[in-house]
Amino acid sequence: MEKQVKRIGVLTSGGDAPGMNAAVRAVVRTAVSRGIDCVGIRRGWNGLINSDFINMDASSVSHIIDKGGTMLYTARSEEFMQESGRAKALATCKLLGLDGIVAIGGDGTFRGALALSRQAAEAGHSLQVVGVPATIDNDIGCSHYTIGFDTACNTAIECIDKLRDTMQSHERCSVVEVMGRHAGYLALYVGIAVGATAVLIPEREINFDRDIVEKIRRARLAGTTHYMIVVAEGAGSALEIGKRIHEEIGIDPRVTVLGHIQRGGSPSARDRETASRMGYEAVMALAEGRGNRVIATRDGRIIDLDMEEALSTTKTFEMDRYQILEALSSTKQMEL
Ligand code: F6P
């Protein structure tokens, strides 16, 4: 017979993402509605190692759905990567009587969750884990969408729109670096949305002449006197790209690294709604005895997958979007 789930923990881990609070709220409120106790583990996996937790009820998550960041704080825990760190975490799980944990974060967070669950099983303790994907990078293989991506895109777009005003007035070239770690999703979506002259992403080998010099030349021929180059952090440094543009084309670009500003701000409708649905499904999976799952989106639907399978899934980069960008950024015929 299925073990009744009485108490679960919820934590946020890795880089914060707008919408994490909405996911925490959904987890707590769904648990309460199912008669399950919920404990908030603070500062990611470190909270389990250090017994840093708070008891949560429906009102503990009031007025957080609109807030960026995470009320539970977050961290990247080195200690938890070690078996000895996880042993301490398991002792806290036992002490708290946790039947399951909802871990909100990226694939590093899920790897940690799976290792903890396995170590628990080896020690004869049943601990089910469910992962909820939240990262502005949108780089989790098993899920089409990750919480925070939409808000981060909107933040970057707002900043770049402002940059464009001044670049246009001075007839300058702007080189903007956006986050994304090893992935180019953020850069590509933002590049399309701001009508960038060129976008550099790690998924496509960079050819400076083809990807920058030629693009600027075409824009110039089309009568444009300002240029917007978007660089994914994983594709190289905007400072270096700016220097090279100066050396090879003779124009004097201004470089902006958007940095952590992209992680903040009130979550968009898409992020609040997705986080609410994912948080709900995470608790339902635990309540229904489906442990070691990752909640994911597939074409807008919410599904759950085996965690090991989810972790081995790689994402196919949407190169067709890059082609759209190419078509839209070349305003003159190719022969020119
Ligand atoms: O994974 C989210 C992210 O913001 C990446 O885009 C970026 O490379 C990284 O985290 C930055 O990490 P930190 O906050 O530790 O500087």
Short mmCIF file of C-alpha atoms and ligand atoms in Angstrom, two decimals:
data_model
loop_
_atom_site.label_atom_id
_atom_site.label_comp_id
_atom_site.label_asym_id
_atom_site.label_seq_id
_atom_site.Cartn_x
_atom_site.Cartn_y
_atom_site.Cartn_z
CA MET A 1 0.00 0.00 0.00
CA GLU A 2 1.12 3.56 -0.79
CA LYS A 3 2.73 5.37 2.13
CA GLN A 4 0.67 8.36 3.18
CA VAL A 5 2.59 11.60 2.74
CA LYS A 6 2.37 13.62 5.94
CA ARG A 7 5.16 16.15 5.74
CA ILE A 8 7.20 17.62 2.93
CA GLY A 9 9.98 20.18 2.58
CA VAL A 10 10.36 22.83 -0.08
CA LEU A 11 13.56 24.62 -1.06
CA THR A 12 15.01 26.86 -3.76
CA SER A 13 18.56 26.24 -4.91
CA GLY A 14 21.05 27.59 -7.47
CA GLY A 15 20.65 30.99 -9.12
CA ASP A 16 17.35 32.64 -8.18
CA ALA A 17 14.74 33.18 -10.87
CA PRO A 18 11.64 35.40 -10.92
CA GLY A 19 8.67 33.15 -10.17
CA MET A 20 10.43 31.00 -7.57
CA ASN A 21 8.24 32.63 -4.90
CA ALA A 22 5.11 31.82 -6.88
CA ALA A 23 6.28 28.19 -7.03
CA VAL A 24 6.95 28.09 -3.25
CA ARG A 25 3.49 29.56 -2.65
CA ALA A 26 1.87 26.93 -4.87
CA VAL A 27 3.72 24.10 -3.11
CA VAL A 28 2.74 25.32 0.36
CA ARG A 29 -0.89 26.07 -0.50
CA THR A 30 -1.37 22.77 -2.36
CA ALA A 31 0.17 20.85 0.55
CA VAL A 32 -2.11 22.63 3.04
CA SER A 33 -5.15 21.87 0.88
CA ARG A 34 -4.20 18.17 0.94
CA GLY A 35 -3.64 18.10 4.71
CA ILE A 36 0.15 17.76 4.28
CA ASP A 37 2.51 19.70 6.58
CA CYS A 38 5.07 21.82 4.80
CA VAL A 39 8.49 22.98 5.97
CA GLY A 40 10.48 25.67 4.17
CA ILE A 41 14.17 24.74 3.94
CA ARG A 42 16.23 27.90 3.76
CA ARG A 43 19.37 28.62 1.71
CA GLY A 44 19.05 25.66 -0.62
CA TRP A 45 20.58 22.32 0.34
CA ASN A 46 22.64 24.11 3.00
CA GLY A 47 19.40 24.50 4.94
CA LEU A 48 19.08 20.74 5.27
CA ILE A 49 22.72 20.39 6.28
CA ASN A 50 22.43 23.14 8.92
CA SER A 51 18.83 22.50 10.06
CA ASP A 52 17.83 25.93 8.79
CA PHE A 53 14.08 25.70 8.24
CA ILE A 54 10.72 27.35 8.94
CA ASN A 55 7.31 25.80 9.39
CA MET A 56 4.97 27.10 6.74
CA ASP A 57 1.24 27.52 6.50
CA ALA A 58 -1.04 29.16 3.95
CA SER A 59 -0.40 32.63 5.35
CA SER A 60 3.42 32.27 5.30
CA VAL A 61 3.24 32.62 1.53
CA SER A 62 0.81 35.55 1.36
CA HIS A 63 1.86 38.47 -0.83
CA ILE A 64 4.86 36.78 -2.41
CA ILE A 65 3.43 35.82 -5.81
CA ASP A 66 4.47 39.19 -7.24
CA LYS A 67 7.94 39.29 -5.69
CA GLY A 68 11.21 38.47 -7.47
CA GLY A 69 13.96 36.56 -5.67
CA THR A 70 13.07 33.82 -3.22
CA MET A 71 11.71 34.16 0.31
CA LEU A 72 13.54 30.93 1.20
CA TYR A 73 16.91 32.34 0.07
CA THR A 74 19.10 30.26 -2.20
CA ALA A 75 22.66 28.96 -2.41
CA ARG A 76 24.93 26.64 -4.34
CA SER A 77 26.09 24.12 -1.77
CA GLU A 78 29.57 22.59 -2.14
CA GLU A 79 29.12 20.53 1.01
CA PHE A 80 25.96 18.87 -0.31
CA MET A 81 27.95 17.55 -3.29
CA GLN A 82 29.80 15.31 -0.80
CA GLU A 83 28.31 12.14 0.63
CA SER A 84 29.14 13.41 4.12
CA GLY A 85 27.16 16.62 3.48
CA ARG A 86 24.17 14.63 2.27
CA ALA A 87 24.40 12.39 5.34
CA LYS A 88 23.93 15.51 7.51
CA ALA A 89 21.03 16.57 5.29
CA LEU A 90 19.42 13.16 5.69
CA ALA A 91 19.69 13.41 9.46
CA THR A 92 17.67 16.66 9.27
CA CYS A 93 15.10 15.00 7.00
CA LYS A 94 14.69 12.23 9.57
CA LEU A 95 14.46 14.67 12.44
CA LEU A 96 11.77 16.63 10.62
CA GLY A 97 9.98 13.50 9.50
CA LEU A 98 10.03 14.53 5.86
CA ASP A 99 8.46 12.10 3.38
CA GLY A 100 9.37 14.20 0.38
CA ILE A 101 11.09 17.33 -0.88
CA VAL A 102 10.17 19.72 -3.65
CA ALA A 103 13.42 21.20 -5.00
CA ILE A 104 13.00 24.32 -7.13
CA GLY A 105 16.02 25.18 -9.29
CA GLY A 106 18.13 24.02 -12.22
CA ASP A 107 19.56 20.65 -13.19
CA GLY A 108 22.31 20.89 -10.54
CA THR A 109 19.52 21.11 -7.97
CA PHE A 110 17.86 18.01 -9.43
CA ARG A 111 21.13 16.06 -9.45
CA GLY A 112 21.51 16.87 -5.76
CA ALA A 113 17.92 15.79 -5.09
CA LEU A 114 18.40 12.46 -6.82
CA ALA A 115 21.67 11.77 -4.98
CA LEU A 116 19.92 12.53 -1.67
CA SER A 117 17.00 10.25 -2.44
CA ARG A 118 19.36 7.41 -3.43
CA GLN A 119 21.48 7.84 -0.33
CA ALA A 120 18.30 7.79 1.76
CA ALA A 121 17.17 4.55 0.12
CA GLU A 122 20.58 2.95 0.82
CA ALA A 123 20.14 3.91 4.47
CA GLY A 124 16.67 2.31 4.48
CA HIS A 125 14.84 5.64 4.61
CA SER A 126 12.25 6.54 2.00
CA LEU A 127 12.56 10.11 0.77
CA GLN A 128 10.83 11.08 -2.46
CA VAL A 129 11.98 14.15 -4.36
CA VAL A 130 10.35 16.23 -7.07
CA GLY A 131 12.17 18.89 -9.10
CA VAL A 132 10.59 22.08 -10.39
CA PRO A 133 12.64 23.77 -13.16
CA ALA A 134 13.43 27.40 -12.41
CA THR A 135 16.28 29.23 -14.09
CA ILE A 136 16.49 32.29 -16.31
CA ASP A 137 18.73 30.27 -18.67
CA ASN A 138 15.91 27.98 -19.93
CA ASP A 139 18.59 25.30 -20.30
CA ILE A 140 16.95 22.28 -18.69
CA GLY A 141 16.89 19.45 -21.20
CA CYS A 142 13.58 17.85 -20.28
CA SER A 143 11.45 20.99 -20.14
CA HIS A 144 10.52 23.34 -22.96
CA TYR A 145 10.23 26.14 -20.43
CA THR A 146 11.80 27.06 -17.10
CA ILE A 147 10.38 29.50 -14.56
CA GLY A 148 12.03 32.92 -14.78
CA PHE A 149 12.98 32.91 -18.44
CA ASP A 150 10.15 35.16 -19.63
CA THR A 151 10.74 37.78 -16.95
CA ALA A 152 14.49 37.79 -17.60
CA CYS A 153 13.85 38.26 -21.34
CA ASN A 154 11.49 41.15 -20.59
CA THR A 155 14.02 42.79 -18.28
CA ALA A 156 16.80 42.50 -20.86
CA ILE A 157 14.48 43.85 -23.59
CA GLU A 158 13.54 46.84 -21.46
CA CYS A 159 17.22 47.65 -20.84
CA ILE A 160 18.17 47.22 -24.49
CA ASP A 161 15.26 49.38 -25.68
CA LYS A 162 16.68 52.13 -23.49
CA LEU A 163 20.17 51.57 -24.81
CA ARG A 164 18.84 51.83 -28.33
CA ASP A 165 17.53 55.35 -27.68
CA THR A 166 21.00 56.64 -26.88
CA MET A 167 22.76 54.51 -29.52
CA GLN A 168 20.38 55.83 -32.17
CA SER A 169 20.91 59.45 -31.09
CA HIS A 170 24.71 59.13 -31.20
CA GLU A 171 24.72 56.77 -34.20
CA ARG A 172 26.71 54.25 -32.26
CA CYS A 173 27.17 50.52 -32.01
CA SER A 174 26.09 48.82 -28.80
CA VAL A 175 27.43 45.46 -27.68
CA VAL A 176 25.27 43.95 -24.92
CA GLU A 177 26.12 40.83 -22.98
CA VAL A 178 23.21 38.84 -21.58
CA MET A 179 23.29 35.89 -19.17
CA GLY A 180 22.41 32.29 -20.03
CA ARG A 181 25.45 30.39 -18.73
CA HIS A 182 26.32 27.87 -21.50
CA ALA A 183 23.08 28.39 -23.41
CA GLY A 184 21.98 30.98 -25.95
CA TYR A 185 18.20 30.94 -25.42
CA LEU A 186 18.08 34.23 -23.55
CA ALA A 187 20.28 35.97 -26.14
CA LEU A 188 18.34 34.61 -29.09
CA TYR A 189 14.85 35.44 -27.78
CA VAL A 190 16.00 38.88 -26.68
CA GLY A 191 17.84 39.46 -29.96
CA ILE A 192 14.71 38.69 -31.98
CA ALA A 193 12.58 40.88 -29.71
CA VAL A 194 14.84 43.94 -29.90
CA GLY A 195 15.56 43.57 -33.62
CA ALA A 196 19.28 43.09 -33.03
CA THR A 197 21.77 43.59 -35.85
CA ALA A 198 23.55 40.39 -34.76
CA VAL A 199 23.36 37.82 -31.99
CA LEU A 200 26.22 35.59 -30.86
CA ILE A 201 25.26 32.33 -29.16
CA PRO A 202 27.35 29.40 -27.94
CA GLU A 203 25.34 26.89 -29.97
CA ARG A 204 26.69 28.29 -33.23
CA GLU A 205 30.38 28.59 -34.01
CA ILE A 206 31.34 32.25 -34.36
CA ASN A 207 32.80 33.57 -37.55
CA PHE A 208 33.58 37.23 -36.84
CA ASP A 209 33.47 38.34 -40.47
CA ARG A 210 30.21 36.58 -41.25
CA ASP A 211 28.45 37.22 -37.95
CA ILE A 212 29.53 40.78 -37.16
CA VAL A 213 31.41 42.56 -39.96
CA GLU A 214 29.01 41.47 -42.68
CA LYS A 215 25.92 42.18 -40.58
CA ILE A 216 27.06 45.70 -39.78
CA ARG A 217 27.98 46.28 -43.42
CA ARG A 218 24.51 45.23 -44.55
CA ALA A 219 22.80 47.33 -41.93
CA ARG A 220 24.92 50.30 -43.02
CA LEU A 221 23.95 49.77 -46.66
CA ALA A 222 20.33 49.66 -45.60
CA GLY A 223 20.76 53.11 -44.12
CA THR A 224 21.05 52.17 -40.43
CA THR A 225 23.45 54.30 -38.43
CA HIS A 226 23.28 52.41 -35.13
CA TYR A 227 23.85 48.73 -34.47
CA MET A 228 22.79 46.43 -31.67
CA ILE A 229 24.95 43.36 -31.09
CA VAL A 230 23.67 40.90 -28.46
CA VAL A 231 26.22 38.46 -27.02
CA ALA A 232 25.30 35.44 -24.90
CA GLU A 233 27.75 35.19 -22.01
CA GLY A 234 28.50 31.61 -23.10
CA ALA A 235 29.56 32.83 -26.56
CA GLY A 236 32.30 35.14 -25.34
CA SER A 237 32.96 38.42 -23.64
CA ALA A 238 31.15 41.52 -24.90
CA LEU A 239 34.24 43.56 -23.96
CA GLU A 240 36.41 41.44 -26.26
CA ILE A 241 33.83 41.61 -29.06
CA GLY A 242 33.64 45.39 -28.64
CA LYS A 243 37.44 45.67 -28.84
CA ARG A 244 37.54 43.59 -31.99
CA ILE A 245 34.78 45.64 -33.63
CA HIS A 246 36.83 48.75 -32.91
CA GLU A 247 40.02 47.22 -34.33
CA GLU A 248 38.49 45.62 -37.41
CA ILE A 249 35.68 47.96 -38.41
CA GLY A 250 36.97 51.19 -36.96
CA ILE A 251 33.81 52.13 -35.10
CA ASP A 252 33.82 52.83 -31.38
CA PRO A 253 31.19 50.63 -29.71
CA ARG A 254 29.80 50.99 -26.20
CA VAL A 255 29.72 47.78 -24.18
CA THR A 256 27.07 46.92 -21.57
CA VAL A 257 27.05 43.77 -19.46
CA LEU A 258 23.49 43.42 -18.13
CA GLY A 259 24.52 40.90 -15.46
CA HIS A 260 22.40 40.10 -12.42
CA ILE A 261 19.78 42.73 -13.14
CA GLN A 262 18.26 40.05 -15.40
CA ARG A 263 17.53 37.85 -12.39
CA GLY A 264 15.47 40.39 -10.51
CA GLY A 265 12.06 41.98 -10.76
CA SER A 266 8.43 41.06 -10.39
CA PRO A 267 7.65 37.86 -12.32
CA SER A 268 5.65 38.13 -15.54
CA ALA A 269 2.20 36.60 -16.00
CA ARG A 270 3.77 33.63 -17.75
CA ASP A 271 6.20 32.97 -14.91
CA ARG A 272 3.59 33.34 -12.16
CA GLU A 273 1.14 31.09 -13.94
CA THR A 274 3.70 28.41 -14.89
CA ALA A 275 5.20 28.43 -11.40
CA SER A 276 1.75 28.03 -9.83
CA ARG A 277 0.88 25.08 -12.05
CA MET A 278 4.28 23.43 -11.57
CA GLY A 279 4.23 23.88 -7.79
CA TYR A 280 0.76 22.35 -7.67
CA GLU A 281 1.76 19.36 -9.82
CA ALA A 282 4.89 18.77 -7.74
CA VAL A 283 2.87 18.29 -4.56
CA MET A 284 0.24 16.22 -6.36
CA ALA A 285 2.99 13.89 -7.62
CA LEU A 286 4.27 13.39 -4.06
CA ALA A 287 0.74 13.00 -2.66
CA GLU A 288 -0.04 10.37 -5.29
CA GLY A 289 3.12 8.43 -4.49
CA ARG A 290 5.05 9.42 -7.62
CA GLY A 291 8.50 10.23 -6.31
CA ASN A 292 11.78 11.12 -8.02
CA ARG A 293 10.04 13.10 -10.74
CA VAL A 294 10.75 16.34 -12.53
CA ILE A 295 7.87 18.60 -13.48
CA ALA A 296 8.27 19.87 -17.04
CA THR A 297 6.43 21.65 -19.82
CA ARG A 298 5.82 20.13 -23.26
CA ASP A 299 4.11 22.41 -25.72
CA GLY A 300 2.48 24.32 -22.89
CA ARG A 301 1.25 21.21 -21.05
CA ILE A 302 2.61 20.32 -17.62
CA ILE A 303 3.92 16.79 -17.35
CA ASP A 304 6.15 14.87 -14.94
CA LEU A 305 9.06 12.66 -15.85
CA ASP A 306 11.33 10.20 -14.11
CA MET A 307 14.15 12.28 -12.64
CA GLU A 308 16.98 10.14 -13.99
CA GLU A 309 15.46 10.18 -17.47
CA ALA A 310 14.87 13.93 -17.18
CA LEU A 311 18.52 14.52 -16.27
CA SER A 312 19.77 12.57 -19.26
CA THR A 313 17.56 14.46 -21.73
CA THR A 314 19.31 17.07 -23.83
CA LYS A 315 17.57 20.00 -25.40
CA THR A 316 17.69 20.51 -29.13
CA PHE A 317 18.50 24.14 -29.74
CA GLU A 318 15.84 25.87 -31.83
CA MET A 319 18.08 26.84 -34.77
CA ASP A 320 15.00 27.84 -36.76
CA ARG A 321 14.71 30.82 -34.45
CA TYR A 322 18.23 31.81 -35.42
CA GLN A 323 17.19 31.71 -39.06
CA ILE A 324 14.26 33.99 -38.26
CA LEU A 325 16.66 36.41 -36.64
CA GLU A 326 18.93 36.30 -39.70
CA ALA A 327 16.04 36.96 -42.07
CA LEU A 328 14.76 39.87 -40.03
CA SER A 329 18.09 41.54 -39.38
CA SER A 330 19.23 41.73 -43.03
CA THR A 331 17.19 44.59 -44.35
CA LYS A 332 18.91 44.67 -47.76
CA GLN A 333 19.18 41.93 -50.36
CA MET A 334 22.09 39.50 -49.88
CA GLU A 335 23.74 40.48 -53.22
CA LEU A 336 24.53 43.99 -52.02
O1 F6P B 1 21.97 30.12 -13.94
C1 F6P B 1 21.55 31.43 -13.76
C2 F6P B 1 22.70 32.39 -13.91
O2 F6P B 1 22.20 33.70 -13.74
C3 F6P B 1 23.47 32.28 -15.23
O3 F6P B 1 22.82 32.91 -16.30
C4 F6P B 1 24.78 32.90 -14.85
O4 F6P B 1 25.84 32.40 -15.66
C5 F6P B 1 24.96 32.47 -13.42
O5 F6P B 1 23.68 32.14 -12.92
C6 F6P B 1 25.59 33.51 -12.52
O6 F6P B 1 25.77 32.95 -11.29
P1 F6P B 1 26.13 33.77 -9.97
O7 F6P B 1 24.86 34.37 -9.46
O8 F6P B 1 26.68 32.76 -9.06
O9 F6P B 1 27.09 34.84 -10.38
#
